[in-house]
Amino acid sequence: MKKLINQVENVVKEALMGVEAAHSDVVRVFYEPDFIVRADAPVKGKVGIVSGGGSGHEPLHSGFVGVGMLDAACPGEVFTSPTPDQILAATRAVNGGAGVLHIVKNYTGDVLNFEMAAELAQADGINVTSVIIDDDVAVQDSLHTAGRRGVGITVIAEKICGAAAERGDDLKVVADLCRQVNANGRSMGMALTSCTVPAAGKPTFDIGNNEMEIGIGIHGEPGRDRLPITTADEITAMMMETILKDLPFEVGDETIVMVNGMGGTPMMELYVAYRKVAKICQAQGITIARNLVGNYITSLEMAGMSISILKVDEHLKALWDAPVRTPALRWGI
Amino acid sequence: MKKLINQVENVVKEALMGVEAAHSDVVRVFYEPDFIVRADAPVKGKVGIVSGGGSGHEPLHSGFVGVGMLDAACPGEVFTSPTPDQILAATRAVNGGAGVLHIVKNYTGDVLNFEMAAELAQADGINVTSVIIDDDVAVQDSLHTAGRRGVGITVIAEKICGAAAERGDDLKVVADLCRQVNANGRSMGMALTSCTVPAAGKPTFDIGNNEMEIGIGIHGEPGRDRLPITTADEITAMMMETILKDLPFEVGDETIVMVNGMGGTPMMELYVAYRKVAKICQAQGITIARNLVGNYITSLEMAGMSISILKVDEHLKALWDAPVRTPALRWGI
């Protein structure tokens, strides 16, 4: 295992200490239980937004805490759900009196632990609404999930809901918006290589030199097909066909598109893929109004990519464009 | 070779097409010769800034074209210098009448080709000044370089000079600023794995499962030591000792620090390293006034990192903080 780490058991904590050292102008970090909040939390009268999940997907979620996006992120151990006490502590820390939205990726452990934390917070008198993200079109059930997995649309939901909360929308409005984003967003991923969880010390799965996994999950869960590697254009077309048919996206739709690297993919390759995504959208009369190309929801050092597409209206576009300042996503401020 | 590409010979061009499709609000792309300019180039009366080099280091340089940073980037083939005609065409395209600064990383091919382009541009009546960046403290001469190599400080120089040009500083001032940044900046890199140039189809160098290369260049050129892998803290301390001694950085210095991933390094590991960088600086009385943690100057999918440190004053900090809007670096607008 070739990694820039110290003791395996300290990697998540030491990475958090790095985030704290690098971004103290934007976030504050708490330990035991571990969570990250925006520097000015709690913001009185504002809906708080908490997300979280296993570590190893950075910048998701810790990189998205800040003005205009998340109020708090709860990082579990690598590829392991955060505990209810982390989520509860984060929920309390960002409660500004207007309620708290939990944005939860659909993995069984995450769902259970966020649910338990929400109940405990409610018992404290904090109004919590949870929205589950399940945008992955690749497989119905999988290793860690009943139903579809939550993947790239989470990034976009966090941005859009964060903007709504920032301008003062109430909890019901922000939660409905999150459901709208989830309902109109679809994603799919693929991998060329596995990744290695530090505590495991060996690759999560075996894959041949000429093979790729289509429809893979963000923890290396199997996808829908193990196929021989083909060209970027064919891979992209295969993924786009599944994604576009699923909603379905139709002529005249406006979208936000994310071409996301899994952690070990050169930017050059992501742009080769984005070029094909743009061609396919153009040919089908779908407009890409906004886009992200880069590493936003990763699987450690896995080589591969995911594509996420959200159908948007003027309202969602305006929220997307609103100022944001987090360690990993920033514009307008 | 596992890569998301089509034909090997088209990868650079297709990636450019992806940049064009994704960022047409910020940049325009020209082909044959290939170069990228900011969308509103040439800006009348403003010093133009052109950089470039081999592809495979993205986001450097194409990701840094836009308001407040580069006016143009010239991408060569992977790890191959751009040609004089690319550089000349880019120089012409961004000439707003106030002269053009070439920011050149110190590699023999880059230096020669930028020099030739500068002479041709001068013959056209364009006032060109070139500044060579040679910030890598690892080795004196190397495979592709006489003298020190140009690495991470290039990113910071492009940001600071871009801000100065944007506010209307003249060519002499912007060029002097670039020299100041180069004189006060130091960098060093290390690798855990090699990368694979698409046209070569196999790793650039062999490295054992328990080995790392300290002081490596951004093309996989050998560094100063091939050592057994040790902890992130020891690796970081080893690099910091060399970097800090070289300028030297001293008690009371204010700095901008970049902890940069080589392309295949999880963010988590970069933050573990940043944590140690911050500790060392604190122990030595050096203030980190600003920082970047992420992938800014990469070597395709290489696993590893580099550390760059620039000694700054109030003037450089203000230029760093000035608004920037490029595909890969954005704030304030």
XYZ file of C-alpha atoms in Angstrom:
666
model
C 0.000 0.000 0.000
C 1.547 3.299 -1.114
C -0.004 6.148 0.808
C 1.051 9.432 2.346
C -0.178 8.620 5.831
C 1.119 8.006 9.320
C -0.700 5.413 11.447
C -3.632 3.932 9.555
C -5.946 4.498 12.505
C -5.184 8.242 12.564
C -5.625 9.123 8.918
C -9.142 10.570 9.168
C -8.317 12.613 12.264
C -5.040 13.897 10.861
C -6.732 14.875 7.603
C -9.302 16.811 9.641
C -6.471 18.565 11.446
C -5.121 19.515 8.031
C -8.490 20.899 6.981
C -8.611 22.874 10.220
C -5.105 24.249 9.702
C -5.741 25.165 6.066
C -9.250 26.593 6.222
C -9.775 28.212 9.611
C -11.148 31.262 7.822
C -14.041 29.166 6.493
C -14.608 26.249 8.894
C -14.134 25.090 12.464
C -13.353 21.487 13.342
C -14.495 19.591 16.433
C -13.052 16.289 17.612
C -14.557 13.328 19.464
C -17.033 13.297 18.042
C -15.507 14.598 14.796
C -17.341 17.133 12.696
C -16.720 20.289 10.720
C -18.913 23.391 10.837
C -18.826 26.670 8.986
C -16.843 29.249 10.912
C -19.870 31.337 11.886
C -22.162 28.457 12.949
C -24.815 28.469 14.219
C -26.318 31.168 12.000
C -29.332 32.485 13.870
C -32.610 32.111 12.009
C -31.066 30.142 9.123
C -31.878 26.529 8.291
C -28.800 24.447 9.095
C -27.701 21.819 6.575
C -25.790 18.769 7.728
C -24.407 16.021 5.541
C -21.813 13.355 6.035
C -20.759 9.850 5.224
C -17.665 7.754 5.095
C -14.341 9.502 4.575
C -12.357 8.864 1.399
C -14.730 10.757 -0.910
C -13.147 14.166 -0.411
C -13.858 16.920 -1.158
C -17.324 15.497 -0.348
C -18.390 16.430 2.342
C -15.810 18.363 4.375
C -14.761 20.410 1.346
C -18.287 21.735 0.942
C -18.766 23.306 4.360
C -19.013 27.066 4.303
C -21.116 30.046 3.348
C -23.738 29.092 0.759
C -23.375 25.327 1.101
C -23.202 22.983 4.121
C -23.311 24.121 7.731
C -21.713 20.894 8.881
C -20.153 17.679 7.636
C -19.723 14.470 9.634
C -16.860 12.325 8.367
C -16.939 8.657 9.329
C -13.929 6.403 9.142
C -12.891 5.603 5.547
C -15.927 4.250 3.667
C -17.763 3.877 7.004
C -20.903 5.710 8.105
C -20.573 8.491 10.663
C -21.987 7.587 14.068
C -25.256 8.984 15.441
C -23.375 10.953 18.101
C -21.295 12.737 15.442
C -24.404 13.640 13.503
C -26.273 14.705 16.644
C -23.411 16.921 17.802
C -23.159 18.532 14.365
C -26.914 19.065 14.252
C -26.843 20.798 17.623
C -23.853 22.910 16.616
C -25.553 24.341 13.522
C -29.051 24.719 14.917
C -29.896 28.388 14.538
C -33.505 27.911 15.555
C -34.930 27.438 12.058
C -34.493 23.677 11.906
C -31.883 21.447 10.319
C -31.876 19.551 7.024
C -30.000 16.253 6.850
C -28.841 15.388 3.343
C -28.182 11.649 3.403
C -26.700 9.477 0.679
C -28.626 6.230 0.368
C -26.421 3.680 2.101
C -27.969 1.504 4.784
C -25.576 2.557 7.540
C -25.805 6.259 6.713
C -29.596 6.152 6.604
C -29.863 4.355 9.959
C -27.394 6.569 11.753
C -28.812 9.825 10.395
C -32.275 8.570 11.380
C -31.190 7.857 14.925
C -29.454 11.250 15.197
C -32.556 12.986 13.831
C -34.717 11.334 16.478
C -32.336 12.361 19.247
C -32.212 15.918 17.906
C -36.008 16.071 17.719
C -36.092 14.965 21.354
C -33.869 17.995 22.023
C -36.455 20.202 20.363
C -34.577 20.644 17.060
C -36.780 20.373 14.010
C -34.968 17.979 11.634
C -35.999 16.940 8.126
C -34.037 14.277 6.268
C -33.810 13.881 2.523
C -32.261 10.777 1.028
C -30.264 11.095 -2.193
C -30.504 8.047 -4.473
C -29.408 9.181 -7.914
C -27.246 6.264 -9.106
C -28.933 4.608 -12.087
C -26.424 1.765 -12.314
C -27.994 -0.852 -10.067
C -31.174 -1.245 -8.057
C -29.831 -2.789 -4.830
C -26.162 -3.190 -4.033
C -23.660 -4.252 -1.425
C -24.396 -1.465 1.067
C -27.753 -0.214 -0.174
C -31.396 -1.098 -0.510
C -32.560 0.793 -3.579
C -30.381 3.113 -5.584
C -27.148 4.495 -4.180
C -26.569 8.165 -3.480
C -23.675 9.614 -5.442
C -22.803 12.744 -7.453
C -26.128 14.560 -7.286
C -25.366 14.988 -3.577
C -22.764 17.631 -4.492
C -25.287 19.586 -6.541
C -28.024 19.205 -3.914
C -25.691 20.558 -1.241
C -24.887 23.611 -3.373
C -28.473 24.391 -4.315
C -29.974 23.775 -0.873
C -27.128 25.709 0.705
C -27.960 28.729 -1.438
C -31.636 28.510 -0.531
C -30.902 28.278 3.191
C -28.450 31.165 2.904
C -31.076 33.508 1.476
C -33.477 32.551 4.263
C -35.785 29.894 2.821
C -37.496 27.892 5.566
C -36.926 24.214 6.343
C -39.875 22.950 4.324
C -38.802 24.922 1.252
C -35.173 23.813 1.502
C -36.171 20.163 2.028
C -38.601 20.262 -0.909
C -35.867 21.740 -3.050
C -33.561 18.892 -2.040
C -36.245 16.390 -3.050
C -36.694 18.213 -6.359
C -32.969 18.009 -7.065
C -32.905 14.323 -6.189
C -35.964 13.606 -8.326
C -34.468 15.386 -11.335
C -30.888 14.169 -11.028
C -29.242 11.008 -12.299
C -25.683 9.666 -12.068
C -23.519 6.747 -13.061
C -19.902 5.822 -12.452
C -17.177 3.612 -13.862
C -13.754 2.510 -12.711
C -10.526 1.495 -14.400
C -8.788 0.574 -11.154
C -9.685 -0.217 -7.576
C -8.749 1.843 -4.574
C -7.138 0.722 -1.338
C -8.768 1.483 2.002
C -5.885 2.272 4.393
C -7.140 -0.081 7.121
C -7.545 -2.917 4.605
C -4.101 -2.418 3.096
C -5.035 -4.048 -0.198
C -7.226 -3.134 -3.174
C -10.986 -3.355 -2.540
C -11.489 -5.480 -5.640
C -9.470 -7.175 -8.350
C -9.733 -5.969 -11.905
C -7.799 -7.157 -14.934
C -5.373 -5.030 -16.930
C -7.836 -4.761 -19.788
C -11.027 -4.588 -17.767
C -13.242 -1.824 -16.485
C -16.226 -1.842 -14.137
C -19.265 0.058 -15.423
C -21.791 1.272 -12.880
C -19.459 0.996 -9.922
C -20.337 2.515 -6.549
C -18.161 4.975 -4.693
C -16.847 2.296 -2.344
C -15.876 -0.067 -5.095
C -19.196 -1.948 -4.912
C -19.705 -3.914 -8.103
C -21.596 -2.210 -10.888
C -23.627 -3.629 -13.721
C -20.931 -4.842 -16.100
C -17.333 -5.944 -16.076
C -16.236 -5.202 -19.643
C -13.062 -4.939 -21.695
C -11.752 -1.358 -21.699
C -12.856 0.571 -24.748
C -12.477 4.188 -25.864
C -13.442 7.152 -23.714
C -16.107 8.024 -26.270
C -17.710 4.585 -26.131
C -17.586 4.480 -22.344
C -19.104 7.945 -22.116
C -21.808 7.106 -24.646
C -22.708 3.938 -22.759
C -23.086 5.827 -19.484
C -24.943 8.727 -21.057
C -27.458 6.415 -22.700
C -28.370 4.883 -19.347
C -28.484 8.216 -17.537
C -30.483 10.122 -20.147
C -33.094 7.383 -20.614
C -33.672 7.019 -16.909
C -35.267 10.359 -16.044
C -35.760 10.672 -19.046
C -34.017 13.851 -20.147
C -35.747 15.301 -23.197
C -35.283 17.748 -26.045
C -35.296 21.262 -24.677
C -34.186 20.320 -21.166
C -31.660 22.539 -19.449
C -29.156 20.805 -17.210
C -26.250 21.059 -14.843
C -23.670 18.398 -15.739
C -20.846 17.141 -13.563
C -18.041 15.001 -14.975
C -16.352 13.819 -11.814
C -13.023 12.108 -11.321
C -12.845 9.216 -8.872
C -9.550 10.473 -7.435
C -6.831 9.042 -9.672
C -7.976 10.296 -13.081
C -5.959 13.010 -14.849
C -7.942 16.189 -15.659
C -7.059 15.637 -19.303
C -9.126 12.459 -19.358
C -12.085 14.117 -17.640
C -12.087 16.789 -20.333
C -11.932 14.167 -23.091
C -15.051 12.641 -21.524
C -16.744 16.017 -21.026
C -16.251 16.766 -24.716
C -18.234 13.626 -25.565
C -20.920 14.392 -22.956
C -21.371 17.834 -24.516
C -21.599 16.331 -28.015
C -24.240 13.830 -26.943
C -26.287 16.485 -25.171
C -26.098 18.756 -28.195
C -27.187 15.954 -30.524
C -30.178 15.237 -28.290
C -31.262 18.842 -27.888
C -30.283 19.010 -24.228
C -28.629 22.228 -23.067
C -25.803 22.166 -20.535
C -26.397 25.404 -18.675
C -23.694 24.900 -16.047
C -21.013 22.296 -15.447
C -18.370 20.982 -13.101
C -15.369 19.013 -14.351
C -12.994 17.717 -11.699
C -12.724 15.697 -8.498
C -15.807 16.326 -6.352
C -16.906 12.928 -5.011
C -14.025 10.509 -5.094
C -13.104 6.993 -4.049
C -9.626 7.598 -2.686
C -7.201 7.082 -5.587
C -9.524 5.087 -7.855
C -9.121 5.776 -11.591
C -12.449 6.314 -13.266
C -15.211 8.847 -13.531
C -18.846 9.461 -12.869
C -21.337 11.566 -14.763
C -24.176 13.369 -12.996
C -26.921 15.296 -14.746
C -29.564 17.467 -13.139
C -32.532 18.893 -15.007
C -32.852 22.523 -13.944
C -35.193 25.477 -14.231
C -34.412 29.184 -13.793
C -34.892 28.862 -10.052
C -32.345 26.041 -9.658
C -29.893 27.832 -11.950
C -30.093 30.996 -9.865
C -29.432 29.010 -6.689
C -26.514 27.270 -8.377
C -25.059 30.658 -9.349
C -25.407 32.129 -5.856
C -22.128 32.900 -4.070
C -20.409 30.038 -2.289
C -17.251 29.862 -0.226
C -16.056 26.472 0.916
C -12.630 24.805 0.799
C -13.451 23.037 -2.480
C -16.126 25.082 -4.236
C -15.970 28.843 -4.356
C -17.323 31.637 -6.467
C -18.783 35.094 -6.136
C -17.084 35.687 -2.774
C -2.301 1.279 -19.878
C -5.647 2.154 -18.285
C -6.805 5.535 -19.487
C -10.022 7.268 -20.454
C -8.857 8.272 -23.901
C -9.602 7.601 -27.550
C -6.672 7.576 -29.963
C -3.423 8.341 -28.168
C -2.486 10.955 -30.767
C -5.713 12.911 -30.143
C -5.733 13.114 -26.379
C -4.390 16.665 -26.053
C -6.678 18.026 -28.767
C -9.745 16.259 -27.407
C -9.025 17.488 -23.902
C -8.808 21.024 -25.320
C -12.169 20.506 -26.983
C -13.507 19.509 -23.579
C -12.089 22.666 -22.004
C -13.689 24.698 -24.789
C -17.067 22.988 -24.305
C -16.975 23.352 -20.517
C -15.594 26.866 -20.117
C -16.678 28.980 -23.082
C -17.791 31.667 -20.630
C -14.186 32.073 -19.484
C -11.891 31.006 -22.352
C -11.689 30.566 -26.099
C -9.685 27.773 -27.701
C -7.795 27.924 -30.994
C -6.506 24.908 -32.885
C -3.500 24.355 -35.137
C -1.642 25.857 -33.555
C -3.371 25.003 -30.262
C -3.758 27.603 -27.573
C -6.295 28.897 -25.093
C -7.020 32.559 -24.436
C -9.280 34.326 -22.000
C -12.666 34.989 -23.554
C -12.165 38.753 -23.877
C -8.606 38.687 -25.260
C -6.892 40.848 -26.294
C -7.617 43.309 -23.499
C -6.644 46.717 -24.822
C -3.965 48.445 -22.797
C -3.378 45.487 -20.489
C -0.144 43.501 -20.292
C -0.822 40.052 -21.721
C 0.512 37.019 -19.850
C 1.310 33.829 -21.714
C 2.498 30.587 -20.221
C 2.585 27.027 -21.394
C 4.447 23.792 -21.374
C 3.845 20.131 -21.901
C 0.341 18.808 -21.331
C -0.313 16.354 -18.521
C 0.167 18.886 -15.708
C -3.431 20.113 -15.667
C -4.857 22.306 -14.358
C -1.526 24.029 -15.149
C -1.687 25.936 -17.510
C -5.026 25.748 -19.331
C -6.979 25.772 -16.071
C -5.441 29.113 -15.127
C -6.526 31.160 -18.140
C -9.071 33.838 -17.350
C -9.679 37.162 -15.668
C -6.989 37.897 -13.098
C -4.546 35.210 -14.183
C -3.221 34.085 -17.589
C -4.257 35.623 -20.895
C -3.145 32.533 -22.777
C -1.801 29.026 -22.304
C 0.042 26.964 -24.905
C -0.264 23.231 -24.309
C 2.337 21.028 -25.941
C 1.912 17.320 -26.416
C 2.081 15.348 -23.166
C 5.295 16.271 -21.327
C 6.550 17.988 -24.512
C 7.304 21.686 -24.965
C 4.865 23.788 -26.966
C 6.216 24.849 -30.359
C 7.344 28.396 -31.161
C 4.399 28.854 -33.548
C 1.909 28.048 -30.782
C 3.569 30.512 -28.451
C 3.833 33.171 -31.159
C 0.166 32.809 -32.118
C -0.891 33.039 -28.466
C 1.333 36.081 -27.945
C -0.246 37.834 -30.916
C -3.740 36.898 -29.769
C -3.336 38.487 -26.351
C -1.319 41.528 -27.351
C -3.355 44.490 -26.196
C -0.617 46.974 -26.992
C 0.997 47.019 -23.547
C 3.406 44.162 -24.158
C 3.358 40.497 -23.243
C 4.986 38.600 -20.385
C 6.094 35.027 -20.997
C 6.188 32.930 -17.833
C 8.433 29.982 -18.650
C 9.199 26.949 -16.515
C 12.886 26.115 -16.672
C 13.064 23.150 -19.050
C 15.476 23.329 -21.947
C 12.822 22.829 -24.631
C 10.403 25.312 -23.119
C 13.094 27.935 -22.711
C 14.304 27.568 -26.314
C 10.856 27.619 -27.846
C 9.609 30.552 -25.785
C 12.819 32.401 -26.693
C 12.276 31.810 -30.382
C 8.630 32.878 -30.135
C 9.625 36.006 -28.237
C 12.094 36.972 -30.960
C 9.486 36.477 -33.663
C 6.949 38.495 -31.676
C 9.475 41.285 -31.150
C 10.029 41.324 -34.914
C 6.266 41.864 -35.172
C 6.591 44.879 -32.905
C 5.248 43.201 -29.769
C 7.194 44.013 -26.644
C 7.879 40.669 -24.933
C 9.620 40.034 -21.623
C 10.339 36.489 -20.469
C 10.769 35.346 -16.907
C 12.065 31.880 -16.156
C 10.729 30.058 -13.111
C 13.277 27.764 -11.439
C 11.984 27.061 -7.951
C 12.703 23.347 -7.516
C 15.299 22.890 -4.785
C 15.649 19.136 -5.299
C 18.413 18.969 -7.865
C 20.728 21.369 -9.647
C 20.631 20.005 -13.198
C 18.356 17.236 -14.373
C 17.179 15.217 -17.327
C 15.477 18.086 -19.161
C 16.979 21.101 -17.444
C 20.140 23.074 -16.979
C 19.817 24.575 -13.518
C 16.827 24.176 -11.299
C 13.492 23.020 -12.671
C 10.381 25.192 -12.721
C 7.515 23.689 -10.755
C 4.815 24.773 -8.283
C 5.797 28.409 -7.800
C 4.663 28.851 -11.410
C 1.042 28.564 -10.238
C 1.526 31.283 -7.656
C 3.478 33.499 -10.074
C 0.677 33.241 -12.621
C -1.899 34.293 -10.022
C 0.092 37.211 -8.654
C 1.286 38.535 -12.018
C -2.208 38.080 -13.415
C -3.623 40.290 -10.681
C -0.995 42.957 -11.305
C -1.652 42.975 -15.053
C -5.388 43.087 -14.419
C -5.136 46.272 -12.373
C -3.036 47.906 -15.079
C 0.576 47.510 -13.988
C 2.978 47.928 -16.905
C 5.173 45.216 -18.406
C 8.267 46.118 -16.446
C 6.375 46.070 -13.147
C 4.655 42.767 -13.906
C 7.910 41.153 -15.041
C 9.764 42.409 -11.954
C 6.995 41.006 -9.793
C 7.372 37.644 -11.501
C 11.105 37.712 -10.781
C 10.379 38.648 -7.168
C 8.021 35.681 -6.814
C 10.555 33.344 -8.378
C 13.356 34.660 -6.174
C 11.289 34.192 -3.010
C 9.664 30.868 -3.829
C 10.911 27.326 -3.319
C 9.407 23.913 -4.092
C 10.110 20.224 -3.848
C 8.215 17.131 -4.928
C 8.070 13.406 -4.201
C 6.408 10.421 -5.819
C 5.065 7.110 -4.629
C 4.250 5.868 -8.121
C 5.138 6.668 -11.690
C 2.737 7.938 -14.324
C 2.191 6.637 -17.831
C 2.490 8.959 -20.818
C -0.252 7.864 -23.259
C 2.083 7.728 -26.261
C 4.601 5.641 -24.315
C 2.007 3.204 -23.014
C 4.088 2.172 -20.027
C 5.194 3.790 -16.763
C 7.880 6.452 -17.111
C 10.013 4.816 -14.440
C 10.064 1.717 -12.266
C 9.678 2.043 -8.559
C 9.454 -0.725 -5.968
C 6.414 -1.409 -3.797
C 8.174 -0.017 -0.756
C 10.076 2.781 -2.447
C 9.509 6.467 -2.992
C 11.375 9.053 -5.037
C 12.207 12.252 -3.172
C 12.844 15.377 -5.225
C 11.200 14.069 -8.364
C 10.426 16.354 -11.298
C 7.002 16.782 -12.818
C 7.832 14.496 -15.741
C 9.103 11.683 -13.584
C 12.717 12.870 -13.841
C 14.755 11.327 -11.055
C 15.054 13.266 -7.833
C 17.722 13.260 -5.178
C 16.932 10.064 -3.308
C 15.257 6.736 -3.833
C 14.249 5.759 -0.301
C 12.046 3.260 1.510
C 8.573 4.704 2.070
C 8.188 6.209 5.500
C 5.409 8.110 7.261
C 3.751 11.202 5.806
C 5.174 13.218 8.682
C 8.744 12.102 8.029
C 8.412 12.678 4.290
C 6.949 16.127 4.856
C 9.627 17.021 7.400
C 12.378 15.908 5.022
C 11.012 18.076 2.198
C 10.334 21.050 4.453
C 13.866 21.001 5.823
C 15.322 21.276 2.325
C 12.850 23.926 1.201
C 13.079 26.135 4.279
C 16.877 26.083 4.415
C 17.231 26.988 0.781
C 15.853 30.529 0.698
C 16.230 30.494 3.737
C 12.831 31.155 5.276
C 13.213 32.788 8.670
C 11.387 33.535 11.893
C 8.735 36.150 11.228
C 8.368 35.400 7.527
C 4.885 35.396 6.072
C 4.230 32.865 3.329
C 1.832 31.390 0.826
C 2.040 27.586 0.990
C 0.817 25.133 -1.613
C 0.546 21.406 -0.882
C -0.029 20.014 -4.322
C -1.153 16.563 -5.409
C 0.616 14.976 -8.367
C -2.666 13.706 -9.808
C -3.316 10.379 -8.116
C -3.154 11.397 -4.461
C -6.352 11.422 -2.368
C -7.212 14.797 -0.808
C -7.126 13.104 2.590
C -3.407 12.469 2.202
C -2.701 16.029 1.083
C -4.406 17.303 4.230
C -2.391 14.913 6.405
C 0.724 16.446 4.833
C -0.570 20.010 5.132
C -1.146 19.441 8.847
C 2.554 18.628 9.240
C 3.623 21.555 7.053
C 1.589 23.883 9.273
C 3.123 22.383 12.428
C 6.650 22.811 11.116
C 6.013 26.394 10.064
C 4.511 27.201 13.430
C 7.467 25.667 15.262
C 9.868 27.767 13.183
C 7.976 31.022 13.583
C 6.873 31.133 9.951
C 3.326 32.319 9.291
C 1.218 30.723 6.567
C -0.863 33.664 5.420
C -2.589 31.882 2.516
C -2.614 28.324 1.216
C -3.697 25.997 -1.541
C -4.241 22.285 -0.943
C -5.165 20.222 -3.979
C -4.151 19.284 -7.504
C -2.660 22.326 -9.233
C 0.435 21.117 -11.095
C 0.197 17.402 -11.716
C 2.023 14.600 -13.486
C -0.935 12.753 -14.990
C -1.986 10.101 -12.448
C 1.228 10.031 -10.414
C 0.766 9.484 -6.671
C 2.812 11.927 -4.666
C 2.907 15.558 -3.693
C 4.906 18.706 -3.917
C 5.260 21.540 -1.465
C 5.777 25.125 -2.609
C 6.427 28.043 -0.314
C 6.566 31.706 -1.250
C 7.736 34.421 1.095
C 5.276 37.291 0.771
C 4.783 40.892 1.805
C 1.537 42.894 2.016
C 1.787 43.716 -1.671
C 2.024 40.089 -2.802
C -0.766 39.068 -0.426
C -3.076 41.719 -1.824
C -2.363 40.542 -5.373
C -2.985 36.947 -4.292
C -6.337 37.976 -2.821
C -7.450 39.886 -5.926
C -10.415 38.363 -7.787
C -9.690 35.562 -10.226
C -11.920 33.569 -12.511
C -10.395 30.659 -14.379
C -11.534 27.071 -14.859
C -9.436 25.840 -11.926
C -8.924 28.805 -9.600
C -11.708 31.171 -8.780
C -12.632 33.609 -6.071
C -14.147 37.019 -5.614
C -16.009 36.828 -8.945
